[in-house]
Coordinates of C-alpha atoms in Angstrom, one line a residue:
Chain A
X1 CA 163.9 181.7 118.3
X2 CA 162.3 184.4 116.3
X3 CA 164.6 187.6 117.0
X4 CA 163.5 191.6 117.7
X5 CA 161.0 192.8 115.1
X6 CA 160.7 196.4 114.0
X7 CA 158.9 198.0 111.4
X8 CA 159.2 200.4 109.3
X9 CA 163.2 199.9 108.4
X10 CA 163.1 203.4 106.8
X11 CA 161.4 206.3 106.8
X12 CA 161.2 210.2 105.6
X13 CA 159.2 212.8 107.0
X14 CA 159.4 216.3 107.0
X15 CA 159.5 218.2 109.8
X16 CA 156.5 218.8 112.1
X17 CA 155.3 216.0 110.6
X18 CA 154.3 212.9 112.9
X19 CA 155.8 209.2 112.7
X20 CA 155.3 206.1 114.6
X21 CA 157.5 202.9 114.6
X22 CA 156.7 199.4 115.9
X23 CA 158.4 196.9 118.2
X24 CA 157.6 193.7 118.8
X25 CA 160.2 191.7 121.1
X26 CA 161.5 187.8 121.7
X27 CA 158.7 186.0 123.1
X28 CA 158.3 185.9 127.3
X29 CA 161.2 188.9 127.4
X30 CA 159.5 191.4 130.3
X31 CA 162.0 194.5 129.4
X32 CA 161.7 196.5 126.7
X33 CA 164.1 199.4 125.6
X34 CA 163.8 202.2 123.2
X35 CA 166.7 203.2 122.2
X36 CA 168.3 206.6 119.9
X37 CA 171.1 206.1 117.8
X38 CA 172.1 209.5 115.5
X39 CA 174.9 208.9 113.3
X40 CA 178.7 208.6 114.7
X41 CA 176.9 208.1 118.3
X42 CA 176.5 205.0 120.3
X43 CA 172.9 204.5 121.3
X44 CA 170.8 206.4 123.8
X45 CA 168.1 205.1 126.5
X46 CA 164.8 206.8 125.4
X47 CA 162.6 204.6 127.6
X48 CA 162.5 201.6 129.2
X49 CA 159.4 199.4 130.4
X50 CA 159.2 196.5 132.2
X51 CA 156.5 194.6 131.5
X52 CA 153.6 197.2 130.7
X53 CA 155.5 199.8 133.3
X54 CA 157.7 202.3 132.7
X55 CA 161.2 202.0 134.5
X56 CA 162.9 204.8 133.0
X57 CA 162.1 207.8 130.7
X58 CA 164.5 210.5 132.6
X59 CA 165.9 210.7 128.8
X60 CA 162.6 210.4 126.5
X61 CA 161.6 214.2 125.5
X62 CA 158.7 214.1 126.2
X63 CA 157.3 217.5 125.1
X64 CA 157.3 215.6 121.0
X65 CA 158.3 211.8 122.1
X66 CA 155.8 209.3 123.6
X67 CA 156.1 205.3 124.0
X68 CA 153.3 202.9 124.8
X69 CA 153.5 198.9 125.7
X70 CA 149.9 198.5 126.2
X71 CA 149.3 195.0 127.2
X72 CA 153.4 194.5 128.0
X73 CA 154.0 192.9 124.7
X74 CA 154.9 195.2 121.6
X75 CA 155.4 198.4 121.8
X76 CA 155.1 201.8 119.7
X77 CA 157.3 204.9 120.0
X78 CA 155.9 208.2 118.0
X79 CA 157.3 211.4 117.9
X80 CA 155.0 214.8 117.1
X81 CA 156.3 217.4 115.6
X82 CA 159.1 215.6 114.4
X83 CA 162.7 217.9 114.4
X84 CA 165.5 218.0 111.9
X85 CA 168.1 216.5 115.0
X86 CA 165.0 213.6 115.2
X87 CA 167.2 211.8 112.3
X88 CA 168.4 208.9 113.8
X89 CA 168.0 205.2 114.2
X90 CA 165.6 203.9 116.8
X91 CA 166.7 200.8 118.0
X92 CA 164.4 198.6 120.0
X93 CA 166.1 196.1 122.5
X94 CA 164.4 193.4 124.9
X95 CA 165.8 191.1 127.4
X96 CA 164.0 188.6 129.7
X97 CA 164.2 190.5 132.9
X98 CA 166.2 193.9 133.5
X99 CA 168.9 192.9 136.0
X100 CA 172.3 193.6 134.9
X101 CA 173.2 190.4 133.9
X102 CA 170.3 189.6 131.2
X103 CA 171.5 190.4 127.9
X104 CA 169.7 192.6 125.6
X105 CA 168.7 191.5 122.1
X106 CA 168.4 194.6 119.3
X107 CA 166.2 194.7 116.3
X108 CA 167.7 196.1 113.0
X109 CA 166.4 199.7 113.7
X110 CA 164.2 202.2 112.0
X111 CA 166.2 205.0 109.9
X112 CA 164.5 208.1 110.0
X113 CA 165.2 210.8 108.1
X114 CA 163.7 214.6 108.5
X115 CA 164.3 217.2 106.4
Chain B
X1 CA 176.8 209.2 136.7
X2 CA 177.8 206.6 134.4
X3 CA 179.5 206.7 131.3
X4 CA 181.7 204.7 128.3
X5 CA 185.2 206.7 127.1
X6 CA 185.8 204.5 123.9
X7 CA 188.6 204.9 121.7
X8 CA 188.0 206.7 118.8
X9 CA 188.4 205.3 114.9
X10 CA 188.2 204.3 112.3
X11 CA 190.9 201.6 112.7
X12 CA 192.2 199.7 109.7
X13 CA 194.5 196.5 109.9
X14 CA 195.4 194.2 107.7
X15 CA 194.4 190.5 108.2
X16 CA 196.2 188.7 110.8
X17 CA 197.1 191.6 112.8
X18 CA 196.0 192.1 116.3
X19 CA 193.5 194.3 117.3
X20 CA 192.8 196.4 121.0
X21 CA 190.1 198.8 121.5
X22 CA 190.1 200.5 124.4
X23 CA 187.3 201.2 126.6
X24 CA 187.3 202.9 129.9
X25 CA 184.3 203.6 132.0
X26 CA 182.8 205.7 134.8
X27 CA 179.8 204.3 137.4
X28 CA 178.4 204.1 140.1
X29 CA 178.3 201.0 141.9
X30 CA 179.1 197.8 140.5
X31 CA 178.4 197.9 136.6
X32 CA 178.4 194.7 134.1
X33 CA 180.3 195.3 131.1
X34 CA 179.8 194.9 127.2
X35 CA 181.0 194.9 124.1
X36 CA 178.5 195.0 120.9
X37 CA 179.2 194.3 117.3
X38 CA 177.1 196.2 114.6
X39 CA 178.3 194.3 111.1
X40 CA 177.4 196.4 108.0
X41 CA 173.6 196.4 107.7
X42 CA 172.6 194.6 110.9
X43 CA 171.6 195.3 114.4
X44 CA 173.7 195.2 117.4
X45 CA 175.0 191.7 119.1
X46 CA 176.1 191.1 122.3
X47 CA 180.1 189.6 121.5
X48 CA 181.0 189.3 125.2
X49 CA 180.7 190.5 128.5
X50 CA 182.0 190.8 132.2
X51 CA 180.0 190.8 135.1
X52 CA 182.2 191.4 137.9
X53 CA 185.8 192.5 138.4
X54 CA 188.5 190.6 137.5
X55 CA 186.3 188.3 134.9
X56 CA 187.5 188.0 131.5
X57 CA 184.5 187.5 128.7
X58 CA 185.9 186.2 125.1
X59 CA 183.4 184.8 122.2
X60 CA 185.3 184.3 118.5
X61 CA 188.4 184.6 119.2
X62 CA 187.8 188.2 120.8
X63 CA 189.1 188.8 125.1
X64 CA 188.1 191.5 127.2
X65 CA 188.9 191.6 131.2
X66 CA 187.4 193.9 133.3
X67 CA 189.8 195.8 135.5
X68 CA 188.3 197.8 138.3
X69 CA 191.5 199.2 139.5
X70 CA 192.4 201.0 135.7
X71 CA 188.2 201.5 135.0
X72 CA 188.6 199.5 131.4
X73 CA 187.4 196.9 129.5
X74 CA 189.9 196.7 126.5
X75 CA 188.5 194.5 123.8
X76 CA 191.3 192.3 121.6
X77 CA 192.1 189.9 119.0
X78 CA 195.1 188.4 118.5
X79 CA 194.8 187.6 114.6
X80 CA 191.5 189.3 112.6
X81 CA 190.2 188.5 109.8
X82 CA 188.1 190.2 106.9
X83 CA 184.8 189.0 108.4
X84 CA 185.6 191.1 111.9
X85 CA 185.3 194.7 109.6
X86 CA 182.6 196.0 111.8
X87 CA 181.4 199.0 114.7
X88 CA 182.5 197.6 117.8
X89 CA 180.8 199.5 120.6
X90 CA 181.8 199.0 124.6
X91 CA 178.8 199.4 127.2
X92 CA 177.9 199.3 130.5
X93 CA 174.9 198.0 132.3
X94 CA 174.0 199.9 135.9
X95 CA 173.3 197.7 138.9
X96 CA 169.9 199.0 139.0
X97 CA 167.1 198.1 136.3
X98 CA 170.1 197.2 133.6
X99 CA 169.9 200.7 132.1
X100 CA 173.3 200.8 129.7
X101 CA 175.6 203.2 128.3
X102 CA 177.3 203.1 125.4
X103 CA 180.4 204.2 123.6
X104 CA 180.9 206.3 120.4
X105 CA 181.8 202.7 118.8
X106 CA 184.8 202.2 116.6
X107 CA 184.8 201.3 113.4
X108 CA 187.3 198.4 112.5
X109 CA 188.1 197.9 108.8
X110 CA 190.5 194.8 108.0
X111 CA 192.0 194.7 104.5
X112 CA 193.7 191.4 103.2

């Protein structure tokens, strides 16, 4: 079973600039996570759809970070003006529904850098 | 609210030791629990988990049992090897929507 894809792997802006990174999750998985990992941190909920709703976005700035999952399958998350404290790895999860007990599958992450 | 207390690192041991990382958490409710390996260069995978008090999750030769009356998950290994070096990071899942919450993560080193 083909895993989490995510594209880019790397990527450096400079600030105010605008990025965008790509998620595409296991096949038939309904919940989709964003997720922000800065260096020496664990990872941080951003967002969080199931299916082509959102669930949760209570941590998602929302003034520079937006996330899309169109027709509920992959999913974009872009940030405009991107910050210097933006640097981080965005790690995209899915699982196959988003009760506690489903587990949730991680892509290798985007590495952003902004300077 | 809902948090992971990890123990910090890095931790270095030399093969055949035994490991414990210790993980203590704060929810509401009644959380499933995690722990995630990140091996140099690769994403995050699930290595066990606990569902429910008193249940004990193990997968390659690593236990943890979650305790409700101490709020912890302690991960071990009684013997680890070079292949173990790795972030180990402890998480929890809320009861609602499976939003989780992760630790700091600890970085385990094991030296022959």
């Amino acid at each position: 079973e083909a895993g989490v894809a995510q594209s880019p792997r790397y990527k450096i802006i400079e600030k105010r600039q605008s990025v965008a990174f790509w998620c595409n999750p296991i096949s038939g998985h309904a919940t989709l996570y964003w997720y922000q990992q800065i260096l020496g941190q664990g990872p941080k909920l951003l967002i969080q759809f199931q299916n082509n709703g959102v669930v949760d976005d209570s941590q998602l700035p929302k003034d520079r970070f937006s996330a899309e999952r169109l027709k509920g399958v992959d999913s974009t998350l872009k940030i405009q003006p991107a910050k210097l404290e933006d640097s981080a790895v965005y790690l995209c999860a899915s699982s196959l529904e988003k009760g506690s007990s489903y587990e949730q599958y991680f892509g290798p992450g985007t590495r952003l850098t902004v300077t | 609210g809902n948090s992971v207390t990890q123990m910090e690192g890095p931790v270095t041991l030399s093969e055949e030791a035994f490991l414990t990382i210790n993980c203590t958490y704060t929810a509401t409710g009644y959380p499933s629990l995690f722990w995630y390996v990140q091996y140099p260069g690769e994403g995050l995978q699930l290595l066990l988990k606990a569902t429910k008090a008193d249940d004990k999750g193990s997968n390659k030769g690593f236990e943890a049992t979650y305790r409700k009356e101490t709020t912890s998950f302690h991960l071990e290994k009684g013997s680890v090897q070079v292949s173990d070096s790795a972030v180990y990071f402890c998480a929890l899942s809320a009861n609602t929507g499976n939003q989780f919450y992760f630790g700091t993560g600890t970085s385990l080193t094991v030296i022959p």
